[in-house]
PDB file of C-alpha atoms in Angstrom:
ATOM      1  CA  SER A   1     -18.902  -3.347  12.222  1.00 45.00           C
ATOM      2  CA  GLN A   2     -17.502  -0.204  10.702  1.00 49.00           C
ATOM      3  CA  GLN A   3     -14.424   0.706   8.767  1.00 67.00           C
ATOM      4  CA  GLY A   4     -11.765   3.270   9.446  1.00 75.00           C
ATOM      5  CA  GLU A   5     -10.479   5.157   6.440  1.00 84.00           C
ATOM      6  CA  GLU A   6      -6.888   6.350   6.404  1.00 87.00           C
ATOM      7  CA  ASP A   7      -5.712   9.488   4.717  1.00 90.00           C
ATOM      8  CA  PRO A   8      -3.535  10.065   2.775  1.00 94.00           C
ATOM      9  CA  GLN A   9      -3.264   6.819   0.840  1.00 92.00           C
ATOM     10  CA  ALA A  10       0.432   7.441   0.294  1.00 95.00           C
ATOM     11  CA  LEU A  11       2.997   9.670   1.960  1.00 97.00           C
ATOM     12  CA  SER A  12       6.606  10.245   0.956  1.00 97.00           C
ATOM     13  CA  ILE A  13       8.964  12.190   3.228  1.00 97.00           C
ATOM     14  CA  GLN A  14      12.633  12.644   4.016  1.00 97.00           C
ATOM     15  CA  GLU A  15      14.306  11.080   7.024  1.00 97.00           C
ATOM     16  CA  GLY A  16      14.022  13.360  10.031  1.00 97.00           C
ATOM     17  CA  GLU A  17      10.697  14.859   9.001  1.00 97.00           C
ATOM     18  CA  ASN A  18       7.459  14.174  10.818  1.00 98.00           C
ATOM     19  CA  ALA A  19       4.767  11.989   9.257  1.00 97.00           C
ATOM     20  CA  THR A  20       1.089  12.494   9.994  1.00 97.00           C
ATOM     21  CA  MET A  21      -1.618  10.057   9.027  1.00 97.00           C
ATOM     22  CA  ASN A  22      -5.319  10.404   9.655  1.00 96.00           C
ATOM     23  CA  CYS A  23      -8.165   7.992  10.202  1.00 95.00           C
ATOM     24  CA  SER A  24     -11.872   8.706  10.006  1.00 94.00           C
ATOM     25  CA  TYR A  25     -14.685   6.413  11.043  1.00 91.00           C
ATOM     26  CA  LYS A  26     -18.446   6.455  10.984  1.00 88.00           C
ATOM     27  CA  THR A  27     -20.037   5.338  14.250  1.00 84.00           C
ATOM     28  CA  SER A  28     -19.310   5.261  17.968  1.00 86.00           C
ATOM     29  CA  ILE A  29     -16.302   3.260  19.062  1.00 87.00           C
ATOM     30  CA  ASN A  30     -14.858   1.768  22.220  1.00 87.00           C
ATOM     31  CA  ASN A  31     -11.305   2.171  21.061  1.00 89.00           C
ATOM     32  CA  LEU A  32      -9.154   2.786  18.020  1.00 92.00           C
ATOM     33  CA  GLN A  33      -5.876   1.084  17.245  1.00 93.00           C
ATOM     34  CA  TRP A  34      -3.022   1.747  14.881  1.00 95.00           C
ATOM     35  CA  TYR A  35      -1.077  -1.053  13.253  1.00 95.00           C
ATOM     36  CA  ARG A  36       1.967  -1.167  11.044  1.00 97.00           C
ATOM     37  CA  GLN A  37       2.681  -3.577   8.200  1.00 96.00           C
ATOM     38  CA  ASN A  38       6.079  -4.009   6.665  1.00 95.00           C
ATOM     39  CA  SER A  39       6.139  -5.322   3.122  1.00 91.00           C
ATOM     40  CA  GLY A  40       5.431  -9.052   3.037  1.00 87.00           C
ATOM     41  CA  ARG A  41       4.689  -9.276   6.742  1.00 91.00           C
ATOM     42  CA  GLY A  42       1.707  -9.412   9.053  1.00 92.00           C
ATOM     43  CA  LEU A  43       0.376  -6.394  10.889  1.00 94.00           C
ATOM     44  CA  VAL A  44       1.987  -5.347  14.142  1.00 95.00           C
ATOM     45  CA  HIS A  45       0.099  -3.493  16.837  1.00 94.00           C
ATOM     46  CA  LEU A  46       1.460  -0.011  17.600  1.00 96.00           C
ATOM     47  CA  ILE A  47      -0.892   1.723  19.964  1.00 95.00           C
ATOM     48  CA  LEU A  48      -4.459   1.672  21.278  1.00 94.00           C
ATOM     49  CA  ILE A  49      -6.427   4.720  22.312  1.00 95.00           C
ATOM     50  CA  ARG A  50      -9.726   4.416  24.134  1.00 93.00           C
ATOM     51  CA  SER A  51     -12.772   6.537  23.433  1.00 93.00           C
ATOM     52  CA  ASN A  52     -12.328   8.494  26.678  1.00 95.00           C
ATOM     53  CA  GLU A  53      -8.737   9.413  25.835  1.00 97.00           C
ATOM     54  CA  ARG A  54      -7.698  12.325  23.666  1.00 97.00           C
ATOM     55  CA  GLU A  55      -4.000  11.773  23.232  1.00 98.00           C
ATOM     56  CA  LYS A  56      -1.494   9.011  23.768  1.00 97.00           C
ATOM     57  CA  HIS A  57       2.251   8.720  23.302  1.00 96.00           C
ATOM     58  CA  SER A  58       4.550   5.794  22.704  1.00 95.00           C
ATOM     59  CA  GLY A  59       8.152   6.607  21.896  1.00 96.00           C
ATOM     60  CA  ARG A  60       8.161   8.631  18.669  1.00 97.00           C
ATOM     61  CA  LEU A  61       4.462   7.943  18.120  1.00 97.00           C
ATOM     62  CA  ARG A  62       1.705  10.324  19.095  1.00 98.00           C
ATOM     63  CA  VAL A  63      -1.935   9.426  18.587  1.00 98.00           C
ATOM     64  CA  THR A  64      -4.865  11.763  19.000  1.00 98.00           C
ATOM     65  CA  LEU A  65      -8.554  10.959  19.023  1.00 97.00           C
ATOM     66  CA  ASP A  66     -11.402  13.361  18.415  1.00 97.00           C
ATOM     67  CA  THR A  67     -14.655  11.509  18.982  1.00 95.00           C
ATOM     68  CA  SER A  68     -16.730  14.565  18.048  1.00 95.00           C
ATOM     69  CA  LYS A  69     -15.176  14.522  14.590  1.00 95.00           C
ATOM     70  CA  LYS A  70     -14.856  10.737  14.518  1.00 94.00           C
ATOM     71  CA  SER A  71     -11.223  10.973  13.580  1.00 95.00           C
ATOM     72  CA  SER A  72      -7.784  10.027  14.796  1.00 96.00           C
ATOM     73  CA  SER A  73      -4.281  10.966  13.773  1.00 97.00           C
ATOM     74  CA  LEU A  74      -0.973   9.159  14.048  1.00 98.00           C
ATOM     75  CA  LEU A  75       2.143  11.306  14.176  1.00 98.00           C
ATOM     76  CA  ILE A  76       5.583   9.785  13.768  1.00 98.00           C
ATOM     77  CA  THR A  77       8.229  12.277  14.809  1.00 98.00           C
ATOM     78  CA  ALA A  78      11.790  12.358  13.495  1.00 97.00           C
ATOM     79  CA  SER A  79      11.058   9.660  10.966  1.00 97.00           C
ATOM     80  CA  ARG A  80      13.623   7.055   9.966  1.00 97.00           C
ATOM     81  CA  ALA A  81      13.998   4.985   6.830  1.00 97.00           C
ATOM     82  CA  ALA A  82      12.989   1.969   8.941  1.00 96.00           C
ATOM     83  CA  ASP A  83       9.562   3.561   9.468  1.00 97.00           C
ATOM     84  CA  THR A  84       8.779   2.825   5.822  1.00 98.00           C
ATOM     85  CA  ALA A  85       5.666   0.650   5.980  1.00 97.00           C
ATOM     86  CA  SER A  86       1.898   0.748   5.635  1.00 96.00           C
ATOM     87  CA  TYR A  87      -0.072   2.036   8.586  1.00 97.00           C
ATOM     88  CA  PHE A  88      -3.617   0.984   9.356  1.00 95.00           C
ATOM     89  CA  CYS A  89      -6.221   2.109  11.816  1.00 94.00           C
ATOM     90  CA  ALA A  90      -8.662  -0.386  13.256  1.00 91.00           C
ATOM     91  CA  THR A  91     -11.894   0.440  14.968  1.00 88.00           C
ATOM     92  CA  ASP A  92     -14.226  -1.709  16.973  1.00 81.00           C
ATOM     93  CA  ASP A  93     -17.754  -0.671  17.725  1.00 69.00           C
ATOM     94  CA  THR A  94     -19.930  -0.439  20.796  1.00 63.00           C
ATOM     95  CA  ARG A  95     -22.082  -3.480  20.151  1.00 59.00           C
ATOM     96  CA  GLY A  96     -20.215  -5.667  22.583  1.00 56.00           C
ATOM     97  CA  SER A  97     -18.296  -8.212  20.547  1.00 58.00           C
ATOM     98  CA  TYR A  98     -14.876  -7.034  19.615  1.00 64.00           C
ATOM     99  CA  ILE A  99     -14.731  -7.266  15.833  1.00 74.00           C
ATOM    100  CA  PRO A 100     -12.158  -4.808  14.532  1.00 78.00           C
ATOM    101  CA  THR A 101     -12.263  -3.574  10.998  1.00 80.00           C
ATOM    102  CA  PHE A 102      -9.335  -2.070   9.178  1.00 86.00           C
ATOM    103  CA  GLY A 103      -9.022   0.717   6.694  1.00 83.00           C
ATOM    104  CA  ARG A 104      -7.025   0.457   3.472  1.00 87.00           C
ATOM    105  CA  GLY A 105      -3.935   1.934   5.040  1.00 92.00           C
ATOM    106  CA  THR A 106      -1.471   4.734   4.430  1.00 95.00           C
ATOM    107  CA  SER A 107       1.689   3.750   2.624  1.00 96.00           C
ATOM    108  CA  LEU A 108       4.596   5.682   4.126  1.00 97.00           C
ATOM    109  CA  ILE A 109       7.959   5.942   2.418  1.00 97.00           C
ATOM    110  CA  VAL A 110      10.800   7.589   4.326  1.00 97.00           C
ATOM    111  CA  HIS A 111      13.747   8.445   2.123  1.00 97.00           C
ATOM    112  CA  PRO A 112      17.189   8.255   3.738  1.00 94.00           C
TER     113      PRO A 112
ATOM    114  CA  ASP B   1       6.137 -17.740  22.512  1.00 64.00           C
ATOM    115  CA  ALA B   2       6.569 -18.227  18.760  1.00 81.00           C
ATOM    116  CA  GLY B   3       3.657 -15.987  17.916  1.00 94.00           C
ATOM    117  CA  VAL B   4       0.872 -16.890  15.515  1.00 97.00           C
ATOM    118  CA  ILE B   5       2.021 -19.605  13.155  1.00 97.00           C
ATOM    119  CA  GLN B   6       0.614 -20.010   9.673  1.00 97.00           C
ATOM    120  CA  SER B   7       1.289 -22.646   7.078  1.00 97.00           C
ATOM    121  CA  PRO B   8       2.077 -22.854   4.311  1.00 97.00           C
ATOM    122  CA  ARG B   9       3.746 -19.474   3.763  1.00 96.00           C
ATOM    123  CA  HIS B  10       3.261 -19.737   0.035  1.00 97.00           C
ATOM    124  CA  GLU B  11       0.808 -21.803  -1.958  1.00 97.00           C
ATOM    125  CA  VAL B  12       0.505 -22.020  -5.716  1.00 98.00           C
ATOM    126  CA  THR B  13      -2.317 -24.111  -7.050  1.00 97.00           C
ATOM    127  CA  GLU B  14      -4.447 -24.531 -10.101  1.00 97.00           C
ATOM    128  CA  MET B  15      -8.030 -23.426 -10.469  1.00 97.00           C
ATOM    129  CA  GLY B  16     -10.449 -26.010  -9.150  1.00 97.00           C
ATOM    130  CA  GLN B  17      -8.084 -27.468  -6.585  1.00 97.00           C
ATOM    131  CA  GLU B  18      -8.788 -27.539  -2.865  1.00 97.00           C
ATOM    132  CA  VAL B  19      -6.644 -25.301  -0.713  1.00 98.00           C
ATOM    133  CA  THR B  20      -6.263 -25.582   3.054  1.00 98.00           C
ATOM    134  CA  LEU B  21      -4.599 -22.868   5.090  1.00 98.00           C
ATOM    135  CA  ARG B  22      -3.583 -23.536   8.671  1.00 98.00           C
ATOM    136  CA  CYS B  23      -3.172 -21.402  11.740  1.00 98.00           C
ATOM    137  CA  LYS B  24      -1.891 -21.970  15.241  1.00 98.00           C
ATOM    138  CA  PRO B  25      -2.850 -19.067  17.514  1.00 98.00           C
ATOM    139  CA  ILE B  26      -0.876 -17.870  20.491  1.00 97.00           C
ATOM    140  CA  SER B  27      -1.474 -20.075  23.509  1.00 96.00           C
ATOM    141  CA  GLY B  28      -4.018 -18.548  25.862  1.00 94.00           C
ATOM    142  CA  HIS B  29      -5.682 -16.373  23.267  1.00 95.00           C
ATOM    143  CA  ASN B  30      -9.421 -16.926  23.035  1.00 93.00           C
ATOM    144  CA  SER B  31     -10.215 -15.144  19.775  1.00 94.00           C
ATOM    145  CA  LEU B  32      -9.062 -15.999  16.279  1.00 96.00           C
ATOM    146  CA  PHE B  33      -9.566 -14.047  13.084  1.00 95.00           C
ATOM    147  CA  TRP B  34      -9.031 -14.884   9.421  1.00 97.00           C
ATOM    148  CA  TYR B  35      -8.352 -11.971   7.063  1.00 95.00           C
ATOM    149  CA  ARG B  36      -7.728 -11.674   3.334  1.00 96.00           C
ATOM    150  CA  GLN B  37      -5.602  -8.873   1.893  1.00 94.00           C
ATOM    151  CA  THR B  38      -5.514  -7.737  -1.718  1.00 93.00           C
ATOM    152  CA  MET B  39      -4.475  -4.517  -3.385  1.00 88.00           C
ATOM    153  CA  MET B  40      -7.979  -3.943  -4.655  1.00 87.00           C
ATOM    154  CA  ARG B  41      -9.968  -4.641  -1.497  1.00 87.00           C
ATOM    155  CA  GLY B  42      -7.499  -4.043   1.293  1.00 87.00           C
ATOM    156  CA  LEU B  43      -7.709  -6.123   4.467  1.00 91.00           C
ATOM    157  CA  GLU B  44     -11.033  -7.950   4.769  1.00 90.00           C
ATOM    158  CA  LEU B  45     -12.229  -9.860   7.820  1.00 91.00           C
ATOM    159  CA  LEU B  46     -13.473 -13.254   6.689  1.00 94.00           C
ATOM    160  CA  ILE B  47     -14.457 -14.967   9.927  1.00 94.00           C
ATOM    161  CA  TYR B  48     -14.017 -14.566  13.662  1.00 92.00           C
ATOM    162  CA  PHE B  49     -13.964 -17.282  16.342  1.00 95.00           C
ATOM    163  CA  ASN B  50     -14.339 -16.792  20.070  1.00 93.00           C
ATOM    164  CA  ASN B  51     -13.559 -19.752  22.329  1.00 94.00           C
ATOM    165  CA  ASN B  52     -13.459 -21.953  19.208  1.00 94.00           C
ATOM    166  CA  VAL B  53     -16.984 -20.976  18.172  1.00 94.00           C
ATOM    167  CA  PRO B  54     -17.574 -19.059  14.921  1.00 93.00           C
ATOM    168  CA  ILE B  55     -19.131 -15.735  15.901  1.00 89.00           C
ATOM    169  CA  ASP B  56     -19.237 -13.812  12.651  1.00 86.00           C
ATOM    170  CA  ASP B  57     -18.692 -15.339   9.230  1.00 89.00           C
ATOM    171  CA  SER B  58     -20.414 -12.612   7.264  1.00 87.00           C
ATOM    172  CA  GLY B  59     -17.150 -11.809   5.530  1.00 88.00           C
ATOM    173  CA  MET B  60     -16.761 -15.246   4.004  1.00 92.00           C
ATOM    174  CA  PRO B  61     -17.156 -14.508   0.310  1.00 86.00           C
ATOM    175  CA  GLU B  62     -19.121 -17.577  -0.731  1.00 85.00           C
ATOM    176  CA  ASP B  63     -19.810 -21.210  -0.031  1.00 91.00           C
ATOM    177  CA  ARG B  64     -16.492 -22.220  -1.499  1.00 95.00           C
ATOM    178  CA  PHE B  65     -14.899 -20.899   1.680  1.00 97.00           C
ATOM    179  CA  SER B  66     -15.154 -22.698   5.005  1.00 97.00           C
ATOM    180  CA  ALA B  67     -13.320 -22.356   8.300  1.00 97.00           C
ATOM    181  CA  LYS B  68     -13.033 -24.574  11.331  1.00 97.00           C
ATOM    182  CA  MET B  69     -11.518 -24.363  14.759  1.00 97.00           C
ATOM    183  CA  PRO B  70     -11.605 -27.855  16.253  1.00 96.00           C
ATOM    184  CA  ASN B  71      -9.654 -26.800  19.336  1.00 95.00           C
ATOM    185  CA  ALA B  72      -8.050 -23.768  20.928  1.00 95.00           C
ATOM    186  CA  SER B  73      -4.718 -24.322  19.221  1.00 95.00           C
ATOM    187  CA  PHE B  74      -5.657 -24.912  15.606  1.00 96.00           C
ATOM    188  CA  SER B  75      -7.781 -23.452  12.841  1.00 98.00           C
ATOM    189  CA  THR B  76      -8.141 -24.071   9.127  1.00 98.00           C
ATOM    190  CA  LEU B  77      -9.465 -22.043   6.231  1.00 98.00           C
ATOM    191  CA  LYS B  78     -10.449 -24.130   3.252  1.00 98.00           C
ATOM    192  CA  ILE B  79     -11.258 -23.051  -0.279  1.00 97.00           C
ATOM    193  CA  GLN B  80     -12.892 -25.633  -2.490  1.00 97.00           C
ATOM    194  CA  PRO B  81     -12.830 -25.254  -5.433  1.00 96.00           C
ATOM    195  CA  SER B  82     -10.293 -22.449  -5.693  1.00 97.00           C
ATOM    196  CA  GLU B  83     -10.517 -19.734  -8.341  1.00 96.00           C
ATOM    197  CA  PRO B  84      -7.948 -17.215  -9.638  1.00 97.00           C
ATOM    198  CA  ARG B  85      -9.798 -14.375  -7.893  1.00 96.00           C
ATOM    199  CA  ASP B  86      -9.021 -16.049  -4.561  1.00 97.00           C
ATOM    200  CA  SER B  87      -5.369 -15.113  -5.037  1.00 97.00           C
ATOM    201  CA  ALA B  88      -4.433 -12.990  -2.040  1.00 97.00           C
ATOM    202  CA  VAL B  89      -2.493 -13.010   1.211  1.00 97.00           C
ATOM    203  CA  TYR B  90      -4.473 -14.680   3.971  1.00 98.00           C
ATOM    204  CA  PHE B  91      -3.717 -13.676   7.537  1.00 97.00           C
ATOM    205  CA  CYS B  92      -4.655 -15.318  10.779  1.00 97.00           C
ATOM    206  CA  ALA B  93      -4.678 -13.235  13.955  1.00 96.00           C
ATOM    207  CA  SER B  94      -5.365 -14.106  17.571  1.00 95.00           C
ATOM    208  CA  SER B  95      -6.110 -12.070  20.654  1.00 93.00           C
ATOM    209  CA  TRP B  96      -7.211 -12.228  24.274  1.00 90.00           C
ATOM    210  CA  SER B  97      -7.959  -8.535  24.582  1.00 85.00           C
ATOM    211  CA  ASP B  98      -8.292  -5.647  22.168  1.00 83.00           C
ATOM    212  CA  GLU B  99      -4.846  -6.107  20.629  1.00 88.00           C
ATOM    213  CA  GLN B 100      -4.522  -8.545  17.768  1.00 91.00           C
ATOM    214  CA  PHE B 101      -1.407 -10.524  16.980  1.00 94.00           C
ATOM    215  CA  PHE B 102      -1.014 -11.376  13.328  1.00 95.00           C
ATOM    216  CA  GLY B 103       0.700 -14.321  11.729  1.00 96.00           C
ATOM    217  CA  PRO B 104       3.083 -13.876   8.791  1.00 95.00           C
ATOM    218  CA  GLY B 105       0.377 -14.738   6.272  1.00 97.00           C
ATOM    219  CA  THR B 106      -0.050 -17.270   3.490  1.00 98.00           C
ATOM    220  CA  ARG B 107       0.407 -15.947  -0.023  1.00 97.00           C
ATOM    221  CA  LEU B 108      -2.010 -17.874  -2.219  1.00 98.00           C
ATOM    222  CA  THR B 109      -1.761 -17.866  -5.979  1.00 98.00           C
ATOM    223  CA  VAL B 110      -4.438 -19.654  -7.964  1.00 98.00           C
ATOM    224  CA  LEU B 111      -3.506 -20.127 -11.602  1.00 97.00           C
TER     225      LEU B 111
END
């Protein structure tokens, strides 16, 4: 299995601004997922993008995938204080069994 | 559905003691994952079950760790003997497709 790496490690913005987080990975994937983790809680699935998709939207979330660069980005528009959390990308691989591996996450702080 | 249930939520024990963490996956899910999360190492996959069978345990750190899934609705992660470096938050997750559903975690502190 492989590991996605998020960038930046930490991000601090003001409410209303957009937040962009990136994820890079090493080998071919079937899909890439983004998860969110509030402090002291388990991870919550946000969005999945498949390898044949380039962009996907869900509410204020926009995810892009560039398989040629082996990277993905998560954009949160019009951020709110409640978006404060850690965000992780998870990649599977193309070997058949779905074994996702997570990066170390981006810690996002949105100041009210 | 109540989601993935983990118990206990917090565990404080002394070095050398046996620790057992429990997980009840979401009904109908056929895959179960155990993860460990620390500041230093991030979120590590320890073991993965599919249809109650361990598929990949390459993440289990050493023989002190063992995991079982006797049926589709229950799994345990056991550490014997525990060591201070095992202190972490342990998550269980289940899935039936690509999306994983995480439990609230067990915060383990080994003194």
